[in-house]
Structure formats: structure tokens, C-alpha cells
PDB file of C-alpha atoms and ligand atoms in Angstrom:
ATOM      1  CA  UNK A  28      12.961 -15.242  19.264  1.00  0.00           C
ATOM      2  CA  UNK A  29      11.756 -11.920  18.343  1.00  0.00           C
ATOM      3  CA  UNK A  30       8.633 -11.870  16.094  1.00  0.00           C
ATOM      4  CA  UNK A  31       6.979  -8.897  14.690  1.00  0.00           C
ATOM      5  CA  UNK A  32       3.037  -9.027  13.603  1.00  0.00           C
ATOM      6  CA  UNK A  33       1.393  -6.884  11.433  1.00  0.00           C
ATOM      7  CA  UNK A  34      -2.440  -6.739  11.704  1.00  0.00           C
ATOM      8  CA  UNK A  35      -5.562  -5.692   9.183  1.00  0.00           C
ATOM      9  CA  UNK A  36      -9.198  -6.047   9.328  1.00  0.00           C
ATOM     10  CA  UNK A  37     -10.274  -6.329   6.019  1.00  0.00           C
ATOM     11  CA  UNK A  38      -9.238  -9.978   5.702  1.00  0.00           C
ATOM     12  CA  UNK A  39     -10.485 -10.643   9.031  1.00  0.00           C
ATOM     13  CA  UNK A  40     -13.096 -13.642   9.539  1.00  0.00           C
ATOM     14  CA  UNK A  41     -16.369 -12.257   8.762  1.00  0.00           C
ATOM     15  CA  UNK A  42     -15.783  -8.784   7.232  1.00  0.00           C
ATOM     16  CA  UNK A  43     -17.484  -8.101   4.240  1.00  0.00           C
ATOM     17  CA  UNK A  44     -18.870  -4.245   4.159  1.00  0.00           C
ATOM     18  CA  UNK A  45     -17.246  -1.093   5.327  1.00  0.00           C
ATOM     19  CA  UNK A  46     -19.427  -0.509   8.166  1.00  0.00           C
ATOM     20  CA  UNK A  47     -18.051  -3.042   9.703  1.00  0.00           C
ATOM     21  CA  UNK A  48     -14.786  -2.292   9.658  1.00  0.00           C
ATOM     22  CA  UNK A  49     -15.304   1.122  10.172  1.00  0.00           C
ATOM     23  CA  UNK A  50     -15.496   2.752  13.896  1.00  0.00           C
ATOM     24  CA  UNK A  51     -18.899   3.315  15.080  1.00  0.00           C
ATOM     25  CA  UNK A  52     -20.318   1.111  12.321  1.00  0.00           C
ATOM     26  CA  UNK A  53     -23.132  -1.108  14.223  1.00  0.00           C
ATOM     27  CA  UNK A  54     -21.305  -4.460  13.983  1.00  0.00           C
ATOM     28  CA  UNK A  55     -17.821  -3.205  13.911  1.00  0.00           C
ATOM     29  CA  UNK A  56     -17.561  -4.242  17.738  1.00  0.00           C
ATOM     30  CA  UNK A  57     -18.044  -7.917  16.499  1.00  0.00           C
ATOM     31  CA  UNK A  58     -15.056  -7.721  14.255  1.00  0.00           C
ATOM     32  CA  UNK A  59     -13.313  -6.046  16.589  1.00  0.00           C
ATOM     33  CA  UNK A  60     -13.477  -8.622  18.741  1.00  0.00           C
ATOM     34  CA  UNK A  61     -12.451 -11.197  16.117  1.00  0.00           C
ATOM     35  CA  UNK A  62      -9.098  -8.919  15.203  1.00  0.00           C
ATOM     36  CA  UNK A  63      -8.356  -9.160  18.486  1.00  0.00           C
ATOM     37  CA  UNK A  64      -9.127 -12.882  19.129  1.00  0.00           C
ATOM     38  CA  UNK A  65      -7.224 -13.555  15.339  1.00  0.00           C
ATOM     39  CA  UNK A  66      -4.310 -12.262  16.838  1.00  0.00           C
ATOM     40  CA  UNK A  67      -4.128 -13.287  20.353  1.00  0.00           C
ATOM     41  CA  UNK A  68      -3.867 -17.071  18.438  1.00  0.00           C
ATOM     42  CA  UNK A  69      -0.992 -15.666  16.191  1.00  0.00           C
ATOM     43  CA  UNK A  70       0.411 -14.897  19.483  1.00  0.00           C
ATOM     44  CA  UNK A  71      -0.669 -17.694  21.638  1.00  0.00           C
ATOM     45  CA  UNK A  72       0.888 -20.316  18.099  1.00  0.00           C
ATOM     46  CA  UNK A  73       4.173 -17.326  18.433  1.00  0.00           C
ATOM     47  CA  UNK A  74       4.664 -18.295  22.432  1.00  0.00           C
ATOM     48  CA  UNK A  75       4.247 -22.307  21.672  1.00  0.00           C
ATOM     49  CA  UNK A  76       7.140 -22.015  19.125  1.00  0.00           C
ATOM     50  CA  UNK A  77       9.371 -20.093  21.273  1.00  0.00           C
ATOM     51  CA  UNK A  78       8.824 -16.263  20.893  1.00  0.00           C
ATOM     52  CA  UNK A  79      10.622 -14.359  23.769  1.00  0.00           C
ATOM     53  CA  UNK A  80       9.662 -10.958  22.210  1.00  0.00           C
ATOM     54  CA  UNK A  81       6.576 -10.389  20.037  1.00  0.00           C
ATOM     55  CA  UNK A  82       5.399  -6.540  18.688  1.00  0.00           C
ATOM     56  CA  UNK A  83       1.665  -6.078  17.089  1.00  0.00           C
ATOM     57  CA  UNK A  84       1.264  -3.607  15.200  1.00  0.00           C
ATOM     58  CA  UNK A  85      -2.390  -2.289  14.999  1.00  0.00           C
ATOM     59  CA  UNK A  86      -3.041  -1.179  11.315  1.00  0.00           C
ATOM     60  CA  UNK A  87      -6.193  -0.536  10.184  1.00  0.00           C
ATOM     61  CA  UNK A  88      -7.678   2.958   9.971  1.00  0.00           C
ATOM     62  CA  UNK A  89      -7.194   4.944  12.669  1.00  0.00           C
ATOM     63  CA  UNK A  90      -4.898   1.616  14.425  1.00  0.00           C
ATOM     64  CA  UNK A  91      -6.864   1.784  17.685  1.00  0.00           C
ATOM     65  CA  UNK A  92      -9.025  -1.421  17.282  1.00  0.00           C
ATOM     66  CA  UNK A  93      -7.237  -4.390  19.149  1.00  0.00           C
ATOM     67  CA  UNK A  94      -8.299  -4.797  22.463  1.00  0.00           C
ATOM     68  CA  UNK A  95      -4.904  -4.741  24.509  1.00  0.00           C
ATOM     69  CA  UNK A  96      -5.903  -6.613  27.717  1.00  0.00           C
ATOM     70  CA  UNK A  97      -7.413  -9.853  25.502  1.00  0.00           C
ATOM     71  CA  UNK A  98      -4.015 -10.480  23.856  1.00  0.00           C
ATOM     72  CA  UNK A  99      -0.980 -12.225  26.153  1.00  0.00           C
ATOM     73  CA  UNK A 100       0.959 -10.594  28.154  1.00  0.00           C
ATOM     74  CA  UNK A 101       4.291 -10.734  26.009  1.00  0.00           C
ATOM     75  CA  UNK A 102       2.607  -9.256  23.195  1.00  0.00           C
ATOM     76  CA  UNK A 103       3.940  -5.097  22.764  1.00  0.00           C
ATOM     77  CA  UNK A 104       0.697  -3.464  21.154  1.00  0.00           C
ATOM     78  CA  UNK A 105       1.960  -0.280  18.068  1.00  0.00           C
ATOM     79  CA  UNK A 106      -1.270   2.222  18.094  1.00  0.00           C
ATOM     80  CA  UNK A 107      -2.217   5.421  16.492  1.00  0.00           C
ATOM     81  CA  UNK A 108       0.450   6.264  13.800  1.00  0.00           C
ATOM     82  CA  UNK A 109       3.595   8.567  13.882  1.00  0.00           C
ATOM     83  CA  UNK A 110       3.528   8.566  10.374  1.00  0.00           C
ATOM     84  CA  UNK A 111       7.216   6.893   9.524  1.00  0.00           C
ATOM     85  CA  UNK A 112       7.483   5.648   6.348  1.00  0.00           C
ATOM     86  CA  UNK A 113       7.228   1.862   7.364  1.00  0.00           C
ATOM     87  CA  UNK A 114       3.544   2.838   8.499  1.00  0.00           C
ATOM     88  CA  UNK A 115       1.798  -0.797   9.061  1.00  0.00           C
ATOM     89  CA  UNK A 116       5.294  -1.778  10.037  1.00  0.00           C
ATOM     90  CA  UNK A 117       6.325   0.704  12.248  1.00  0.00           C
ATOM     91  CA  UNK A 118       9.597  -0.426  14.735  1.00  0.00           C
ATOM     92  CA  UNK A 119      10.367  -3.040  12.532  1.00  0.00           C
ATOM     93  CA  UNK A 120      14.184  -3.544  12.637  1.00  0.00           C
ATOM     94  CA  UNK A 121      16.619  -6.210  11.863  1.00  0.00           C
ATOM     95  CA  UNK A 122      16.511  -7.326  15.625  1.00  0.00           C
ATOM     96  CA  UNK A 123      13.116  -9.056  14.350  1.00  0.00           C
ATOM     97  CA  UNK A 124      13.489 -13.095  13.428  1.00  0.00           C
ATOM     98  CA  UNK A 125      10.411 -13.279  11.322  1.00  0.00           C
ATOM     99  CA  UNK A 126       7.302 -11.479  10.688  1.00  0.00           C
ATOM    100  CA  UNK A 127       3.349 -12.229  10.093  1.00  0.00           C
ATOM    101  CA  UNK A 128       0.609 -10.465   8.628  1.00  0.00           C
ATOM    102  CA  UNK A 129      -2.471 -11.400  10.046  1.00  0.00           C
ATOM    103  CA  UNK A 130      -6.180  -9.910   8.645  1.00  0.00           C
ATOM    104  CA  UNK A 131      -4.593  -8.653   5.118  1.00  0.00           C
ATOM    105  CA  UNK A 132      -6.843  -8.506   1.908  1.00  0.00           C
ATOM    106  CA  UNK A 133      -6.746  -8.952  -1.775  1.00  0.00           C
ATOM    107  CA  UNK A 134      -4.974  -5.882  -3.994  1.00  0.00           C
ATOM    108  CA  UNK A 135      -7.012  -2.886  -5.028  1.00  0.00           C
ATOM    109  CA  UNK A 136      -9.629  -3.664  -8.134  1.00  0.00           C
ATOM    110  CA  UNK A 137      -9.514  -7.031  -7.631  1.00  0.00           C
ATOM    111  CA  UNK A 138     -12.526  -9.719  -6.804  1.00  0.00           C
ATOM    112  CA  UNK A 139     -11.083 -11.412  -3.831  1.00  0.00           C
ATOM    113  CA  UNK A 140     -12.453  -9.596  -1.329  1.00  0.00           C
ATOM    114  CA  UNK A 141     -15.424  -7.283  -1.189  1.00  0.00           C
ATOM    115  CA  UNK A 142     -13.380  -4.572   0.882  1.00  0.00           C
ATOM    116  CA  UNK A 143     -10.373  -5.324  -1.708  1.00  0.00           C
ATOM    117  CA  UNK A 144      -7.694  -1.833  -1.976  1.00  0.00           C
ATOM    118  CA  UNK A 145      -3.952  -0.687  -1.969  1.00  0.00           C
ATOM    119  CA  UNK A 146      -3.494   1.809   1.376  1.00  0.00           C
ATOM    120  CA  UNK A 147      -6.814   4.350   0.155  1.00  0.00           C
ATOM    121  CA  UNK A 148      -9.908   2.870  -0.493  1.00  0.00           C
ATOM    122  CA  UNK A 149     -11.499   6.074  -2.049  1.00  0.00           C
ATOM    123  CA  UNK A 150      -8.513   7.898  -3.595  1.00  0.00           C
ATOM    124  CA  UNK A 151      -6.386   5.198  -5.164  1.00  0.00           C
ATOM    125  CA  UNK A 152      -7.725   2.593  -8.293  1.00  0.00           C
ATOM    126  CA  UNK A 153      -3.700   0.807  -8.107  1.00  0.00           C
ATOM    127  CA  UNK A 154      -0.199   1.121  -7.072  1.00  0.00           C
ATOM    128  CA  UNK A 155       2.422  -1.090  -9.418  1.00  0.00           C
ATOM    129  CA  UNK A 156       5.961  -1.933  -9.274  1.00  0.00           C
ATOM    130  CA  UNK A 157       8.099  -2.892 -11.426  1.00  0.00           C
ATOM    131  CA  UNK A 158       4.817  -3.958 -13.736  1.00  0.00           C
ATOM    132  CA  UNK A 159       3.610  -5.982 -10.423  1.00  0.00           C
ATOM    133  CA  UNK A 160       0.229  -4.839  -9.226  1.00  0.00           C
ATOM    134  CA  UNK A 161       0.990  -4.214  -5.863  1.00  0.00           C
ATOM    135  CA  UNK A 162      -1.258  -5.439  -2.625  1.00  0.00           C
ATOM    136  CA  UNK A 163      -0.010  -4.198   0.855  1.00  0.00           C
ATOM    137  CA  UNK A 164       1.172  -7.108   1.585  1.00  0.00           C
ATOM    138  CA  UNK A 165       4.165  -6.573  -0.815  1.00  0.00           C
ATOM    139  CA  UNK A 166       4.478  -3.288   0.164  1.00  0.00           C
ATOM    140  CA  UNK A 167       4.750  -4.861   2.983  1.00  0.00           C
ATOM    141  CA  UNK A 168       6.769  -7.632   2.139  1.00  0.00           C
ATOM    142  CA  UNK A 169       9.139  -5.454   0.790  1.00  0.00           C
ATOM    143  CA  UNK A 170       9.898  -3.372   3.868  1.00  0.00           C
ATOM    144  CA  UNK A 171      10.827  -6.406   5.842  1.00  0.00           C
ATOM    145  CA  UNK A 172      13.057  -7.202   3.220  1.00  0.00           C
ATOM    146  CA  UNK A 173      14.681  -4.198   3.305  1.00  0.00           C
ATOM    147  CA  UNK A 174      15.585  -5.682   7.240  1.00  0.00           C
ATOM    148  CA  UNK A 175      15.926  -8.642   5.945  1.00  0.00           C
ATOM    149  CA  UNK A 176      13.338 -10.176   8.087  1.00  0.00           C
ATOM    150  CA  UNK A 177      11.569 -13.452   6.532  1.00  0.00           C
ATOM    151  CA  UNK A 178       7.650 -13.163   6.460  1.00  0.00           C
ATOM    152  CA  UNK A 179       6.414 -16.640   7.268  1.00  0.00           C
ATOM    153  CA  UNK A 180       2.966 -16.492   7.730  1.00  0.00           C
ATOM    154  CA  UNK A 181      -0.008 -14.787   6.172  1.00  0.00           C
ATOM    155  CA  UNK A 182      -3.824 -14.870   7.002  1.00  0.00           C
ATOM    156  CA  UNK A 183      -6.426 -13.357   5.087  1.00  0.00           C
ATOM    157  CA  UNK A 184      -8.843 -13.896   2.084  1.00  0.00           C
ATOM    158  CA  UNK A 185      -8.174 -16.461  -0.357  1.00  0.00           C
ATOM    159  CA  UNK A 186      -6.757 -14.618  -3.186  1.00  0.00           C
ATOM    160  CA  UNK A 187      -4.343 -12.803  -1.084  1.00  0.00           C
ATOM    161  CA  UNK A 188      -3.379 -15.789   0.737  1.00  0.00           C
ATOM    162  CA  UNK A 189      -2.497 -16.894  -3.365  1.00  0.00           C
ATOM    163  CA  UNK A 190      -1.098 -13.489  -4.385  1.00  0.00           C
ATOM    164  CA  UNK A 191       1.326 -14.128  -1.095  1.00  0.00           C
ATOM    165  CA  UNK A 192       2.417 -17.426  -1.673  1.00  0.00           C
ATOM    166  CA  UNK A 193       3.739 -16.576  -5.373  1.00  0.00           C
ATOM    167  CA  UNK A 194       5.685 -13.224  -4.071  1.00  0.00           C
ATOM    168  CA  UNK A 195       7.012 -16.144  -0.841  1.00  0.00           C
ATOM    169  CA  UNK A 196       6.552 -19.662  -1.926  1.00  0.00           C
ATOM    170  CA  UNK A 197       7.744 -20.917   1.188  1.00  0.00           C
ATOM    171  CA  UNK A 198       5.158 -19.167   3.556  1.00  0.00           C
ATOM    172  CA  UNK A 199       2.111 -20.542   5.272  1.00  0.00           C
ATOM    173  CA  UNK A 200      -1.328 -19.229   4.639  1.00  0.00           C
ATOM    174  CA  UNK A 201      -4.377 -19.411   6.444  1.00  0.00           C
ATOM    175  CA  UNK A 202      -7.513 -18.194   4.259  1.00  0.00           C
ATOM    176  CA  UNK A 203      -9.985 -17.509   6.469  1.00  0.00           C
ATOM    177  CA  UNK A 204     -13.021 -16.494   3.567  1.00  0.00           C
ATOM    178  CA  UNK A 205     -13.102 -16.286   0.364  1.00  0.00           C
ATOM    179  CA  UNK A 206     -15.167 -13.143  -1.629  1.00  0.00           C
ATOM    180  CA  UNK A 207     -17.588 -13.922  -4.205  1.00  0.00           C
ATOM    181  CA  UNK A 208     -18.835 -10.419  -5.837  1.00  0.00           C
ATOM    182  CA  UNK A 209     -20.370  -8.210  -2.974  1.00  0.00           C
ATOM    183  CA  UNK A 210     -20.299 -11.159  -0.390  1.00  0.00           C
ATOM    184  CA  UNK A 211     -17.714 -13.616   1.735  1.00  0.00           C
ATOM    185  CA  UNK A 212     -18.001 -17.298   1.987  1.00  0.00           C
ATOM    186  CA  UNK A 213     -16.280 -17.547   5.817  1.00  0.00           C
ATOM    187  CA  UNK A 214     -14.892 -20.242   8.048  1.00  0.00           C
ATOM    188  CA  UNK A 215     -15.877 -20.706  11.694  1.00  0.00           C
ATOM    189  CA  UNK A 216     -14.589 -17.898  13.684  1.00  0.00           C
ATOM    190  CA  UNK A 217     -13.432 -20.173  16.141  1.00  0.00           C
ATOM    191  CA  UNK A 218     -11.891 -22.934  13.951  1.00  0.00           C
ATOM    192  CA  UNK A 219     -10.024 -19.771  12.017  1.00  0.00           C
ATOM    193  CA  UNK A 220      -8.147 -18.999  15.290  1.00  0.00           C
ATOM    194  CA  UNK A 221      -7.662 -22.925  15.823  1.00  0.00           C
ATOM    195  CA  UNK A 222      -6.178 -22.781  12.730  1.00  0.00           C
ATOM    196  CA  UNK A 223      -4.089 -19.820  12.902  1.00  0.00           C
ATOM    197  CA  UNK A 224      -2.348 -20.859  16.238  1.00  0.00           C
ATOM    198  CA  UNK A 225      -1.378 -23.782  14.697  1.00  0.00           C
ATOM    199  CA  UNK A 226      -0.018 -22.392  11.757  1.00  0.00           C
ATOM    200  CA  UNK A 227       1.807 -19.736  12.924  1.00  0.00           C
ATOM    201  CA  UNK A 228       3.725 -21.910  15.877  1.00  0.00           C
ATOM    202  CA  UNK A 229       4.504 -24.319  12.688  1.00  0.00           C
ATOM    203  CA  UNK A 230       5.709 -21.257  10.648  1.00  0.00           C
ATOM    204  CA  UNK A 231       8.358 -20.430  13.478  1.00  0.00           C
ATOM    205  CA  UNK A 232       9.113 -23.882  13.968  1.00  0.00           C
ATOM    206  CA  UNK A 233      10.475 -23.715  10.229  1.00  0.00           C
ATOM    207  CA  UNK A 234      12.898 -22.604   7.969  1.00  0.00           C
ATOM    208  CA  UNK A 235      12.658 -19.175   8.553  1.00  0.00           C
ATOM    209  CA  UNK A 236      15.471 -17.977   6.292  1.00  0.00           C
ATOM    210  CA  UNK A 237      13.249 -19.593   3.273  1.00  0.00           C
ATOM    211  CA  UNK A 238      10.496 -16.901   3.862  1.00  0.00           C
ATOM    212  CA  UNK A 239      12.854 -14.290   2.800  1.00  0.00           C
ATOM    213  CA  UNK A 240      11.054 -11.928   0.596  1.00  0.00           C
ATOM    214  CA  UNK A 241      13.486 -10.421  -2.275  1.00  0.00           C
ATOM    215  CA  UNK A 242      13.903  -7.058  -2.886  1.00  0.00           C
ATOM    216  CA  UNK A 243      14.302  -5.744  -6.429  1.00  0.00           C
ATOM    217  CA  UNK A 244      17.478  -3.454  -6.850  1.00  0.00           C
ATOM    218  CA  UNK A 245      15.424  -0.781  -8.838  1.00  0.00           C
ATOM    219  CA  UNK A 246      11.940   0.479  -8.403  1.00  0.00           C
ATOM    220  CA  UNK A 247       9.788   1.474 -10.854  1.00  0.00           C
ATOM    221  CA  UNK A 248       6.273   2.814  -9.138  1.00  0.00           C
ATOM    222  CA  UNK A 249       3.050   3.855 -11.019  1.00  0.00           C
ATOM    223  CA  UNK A 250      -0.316   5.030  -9.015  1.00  0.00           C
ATOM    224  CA  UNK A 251      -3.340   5.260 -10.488  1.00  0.00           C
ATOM    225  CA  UNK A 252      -6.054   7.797  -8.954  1.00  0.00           C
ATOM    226  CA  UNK A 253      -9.868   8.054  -9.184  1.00  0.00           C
ATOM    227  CA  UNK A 254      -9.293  11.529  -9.779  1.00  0.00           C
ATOM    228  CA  UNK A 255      -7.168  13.068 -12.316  1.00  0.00           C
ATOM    229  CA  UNK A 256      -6.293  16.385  -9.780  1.00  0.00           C
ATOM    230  CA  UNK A 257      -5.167  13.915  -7.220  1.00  0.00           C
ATOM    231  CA  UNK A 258      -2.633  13.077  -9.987  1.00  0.00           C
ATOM    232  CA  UNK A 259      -2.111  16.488 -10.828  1.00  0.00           C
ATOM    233  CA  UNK A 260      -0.999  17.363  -7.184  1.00  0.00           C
ATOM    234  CA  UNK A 261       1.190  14.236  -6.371  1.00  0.00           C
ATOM    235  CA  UNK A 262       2.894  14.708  -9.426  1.00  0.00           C
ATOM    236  CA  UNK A 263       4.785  17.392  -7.845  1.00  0.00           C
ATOM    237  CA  UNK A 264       6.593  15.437  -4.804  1.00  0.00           C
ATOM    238  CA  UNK A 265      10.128  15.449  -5.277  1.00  0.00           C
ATOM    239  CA  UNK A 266      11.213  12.742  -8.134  1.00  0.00           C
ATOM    240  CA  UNK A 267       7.361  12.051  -9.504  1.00  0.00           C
ATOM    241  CA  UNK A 268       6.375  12.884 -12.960  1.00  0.00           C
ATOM    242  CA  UNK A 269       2.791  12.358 -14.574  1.00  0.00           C
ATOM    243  CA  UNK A 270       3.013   9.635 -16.289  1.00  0.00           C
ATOM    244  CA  UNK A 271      -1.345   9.865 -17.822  1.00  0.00           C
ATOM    245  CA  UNK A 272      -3.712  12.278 -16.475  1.00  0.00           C
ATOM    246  CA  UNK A 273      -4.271   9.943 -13.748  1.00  0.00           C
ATOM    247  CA  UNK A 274      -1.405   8.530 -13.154  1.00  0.00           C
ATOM    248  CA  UNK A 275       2.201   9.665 -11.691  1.00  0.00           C
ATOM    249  CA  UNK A 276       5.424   7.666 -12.034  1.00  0.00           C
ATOM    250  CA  UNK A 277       8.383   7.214 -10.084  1.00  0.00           C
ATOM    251  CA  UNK A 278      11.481   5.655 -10.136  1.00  0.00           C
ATOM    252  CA  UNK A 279      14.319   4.724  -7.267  1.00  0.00           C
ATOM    253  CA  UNK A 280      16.820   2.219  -6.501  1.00  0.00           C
ATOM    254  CA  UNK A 281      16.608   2.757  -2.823  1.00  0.00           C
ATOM    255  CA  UNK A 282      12.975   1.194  -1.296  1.00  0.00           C
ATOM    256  CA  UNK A 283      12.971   4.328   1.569  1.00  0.00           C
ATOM    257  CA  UNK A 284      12.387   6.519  -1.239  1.00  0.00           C
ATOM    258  CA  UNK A 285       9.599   4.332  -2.609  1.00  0.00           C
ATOM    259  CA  UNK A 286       8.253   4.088   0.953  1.00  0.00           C
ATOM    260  CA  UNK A 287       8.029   8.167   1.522  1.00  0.00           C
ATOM    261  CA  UNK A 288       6.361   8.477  -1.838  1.00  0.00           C
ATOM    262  CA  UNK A 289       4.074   5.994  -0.614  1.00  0.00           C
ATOM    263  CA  UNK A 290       3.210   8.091   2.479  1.00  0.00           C
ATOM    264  CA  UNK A 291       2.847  11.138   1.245  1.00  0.00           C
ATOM    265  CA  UNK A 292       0.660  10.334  -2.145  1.00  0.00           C
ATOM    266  CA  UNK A 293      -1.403   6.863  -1.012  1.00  0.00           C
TER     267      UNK A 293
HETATM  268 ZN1   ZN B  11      -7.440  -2.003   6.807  1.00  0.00          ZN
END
């Protein structure tokens, strides 16, 4: 079994500001650390269930945070990025039986999560699709779709956890805290990875085939920006029109396109 894990830090245990999440922040060692012990259990629960093959992909910021030597020794470790259009998925290929997402967080302007935001933090206010608002997660979702590999397990805040289960009823969830205005209300850091070993080596012990995300035939993509020149500029890539003064639309029926617009405007 070949699994593929995709990893943030936002909807890590503990997280709550940007300094911590953020490289030479003072604390951002300490979460760090729990990334890396978060998914060492996703792989420890992938191993138990049978995983021959399992490839991590770092991605957070600059995707150099997991420490390599503290995960098991099957695990392949994705770093830096080449800038693909699958970005947090990067190598992801039909060859994969199933993916995770482990560390994801709530959608961009919404109150899950204190560190809650689609791809840019600072430049983008929301990405939709098809009149979805869109999280990463379904961006995500979508890509492994497009290999038609099931995502069967997702850990994070609560209300992504939520937002996941009604794009892939079938998936298991492990909410790890749970944002209440500026602040997080957080499990155990230990018990989380108790709980996320468990999970996941249920997860591949399943259906897997049930977790298949579906992917519309047509896309129809608006991004919002906090500035109205950001618009202005993206507007231009190839297909894009400006839909408000901060806002650009664009429409496909092939996800790759969607994907490249994604990477060159988000
Ligand atoms: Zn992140």
C-alpha cells in the first residue's frame, strides 16, 4: 500500500498566532516539534495498517519544518517547493492508494481557527468554486481526485475537520482544537498523536474507494483580494477576467488549468 500525506501547521495541536508558525518565531520550535511528532503517528497508524510506501509532503511556508530523522524510516520526506501546480501535493500520482492531510485549517475569513486562510494569508480575503468557498483542503481534495486517489483521513481544527466531512462523508477526522475568536481550545499533545495513529491505521483499514472525493466537470473560480491592484494584475493571466475591482474570474473544465491559475495568482 502506497499512501501519500500531506502536512500543515496551522491546524497543528497548539498553534494559535503566526509567530508560531512562522520560522524564527520564539515558540515555533515547539510546534515544530509537534508537526513532526503529528505526523510520525500518521505514519506509525500508516505502517500498522499495512503501508509499504508512504510520501510526506512538507507544506507549510517555506516546507522545511519536519524534522526528517524523528519520522520512520519508510516515510519519503517532499521539501522546499519546485513550484508544480499540485504544490502541497507535489508527486502525487495514481500509483498512490489513499491520501491524508494532517495539520490543515479552517477556509480563509472564517472563525474556526485563529490562523484561518486559502494559500495567502495577507494577499487573498477567498477563493470559490463553483459558488463553494474553497479551503485548501478542497483544493486539495480536488487534485487527488483528479488521480483518483481517495482522501481518508483529515486532522486539523474543528471546523475544517466539519467543512471536510461534508465535501467526503466517508472520511475520518481527528480535531485536534477548536478556535474561539483570537484563541484555541486544544487537546493533549500527546493524546492528539494517540489519537491520530489510531485513526489513520483505521482509515486504511477501510473502504478506501468510499473516500473518493468528486470532481466537478466544469470550474467556475472567483478570488477575492485585499487589494484591488492585486486584482488588477491577475486579471491578466491567460483566461482571467475581472469580475469586481477586487475580484477576477475564471472558468475551465479541465482542474490543471484551475491548478496553474492557482499558482500563479494565490
Ligand atoms: Zn500553512
Amino acid at each position: 500500500m502506497k499512501v501519500y500525506m500531506s502536512i500543515d501547521l496551522e491546524g497543528i495541536c497548539g498553534t494559535t498566532h503566526w509567530d508560531e508558525v512562522t520560522r524564527g518565531g520564539e515558540r515555533y520550535h515547539e510546534f515544530q516539534k509537534q508537526m513532526t511528532a503529528e505526523t510520525a503517528a500518521a505514519c506509525n497508524g500508516a505502517l500498522k495498517a499495512g503501508a509499504t510506501q508512504i510520501y510526506v509532503r512538507d507544506g507549510h511556508d517555506s516546507a522545511k519544518n519536519i524534522i526528517a530523522a524523528d519520522l520512520p524510516e519508510p516515510a519519503l520526506l517532499i521539501r522546499g517547493w519546485s513550484r508544480h501546480p499540485y504544490m502541497m501535493m507535489q508527486e502525487l500520482d495514481s500509483s498512490f492508494d489513499a491520501a491524508l492531510m494532517i495539520g490543515y485549517h479552517s477556509l480563509g475569513g472564517s472563525p474556526g481557527n485563529p490562523l484561518a486562510h486559502t494559500m495567502s494569508n495577507s494577499r487573498v480575503v477567498s477563493v470559490s468554486i463553483n459558488g463553494l468557498e474553497t479551503s485548501e483542503f478542497l483544493i486539495n481534495s480536488y487534485t487527488a481526485a483528479r488521480e483518483q486517489v481517495p482522501v481518508v483521513f483529515v486532522s486539523g481544527d474543528q471546523a475544517l475537520c466539519e467543512h471536510a466531512s461534508s465535501i467526503i462523508p466517508a472520511l475520518q477526522t481527528a480535531a485536534v482544537k477548536t478556535g474561539i475568536g483570537d484563541s484555541t481550545v486544544n487537546l493533549h499533545p500527546r493524546r492528539v498523536c494517540r489519537e491520530i495513529e489510531e485513526k489513520v491505521s483505521s482509515a486504511l483499514s477501510g473502504d478506501l474507494k468510499s473516500c473518493l472525493p468528486i470532481l466537478p466537470e466544469s470550474f467556475d473560480v472567483r478570488i477575492t483580494y485585499t487589494s484591488c491592484m492585486e486584482a488588477y494584475k491577475n486579471s491578466f493571466f491567460p483566461g482571467a477576467t475581472l469580475e469586481q475591482d477586487n475580484m477576477i474570474r475564471f472558468e475551465s473544465t479541465d482542474y490543471f488549468e484551475v491548478l496553474k491559475l492557482f499558482l500563479f495568482t494565490l
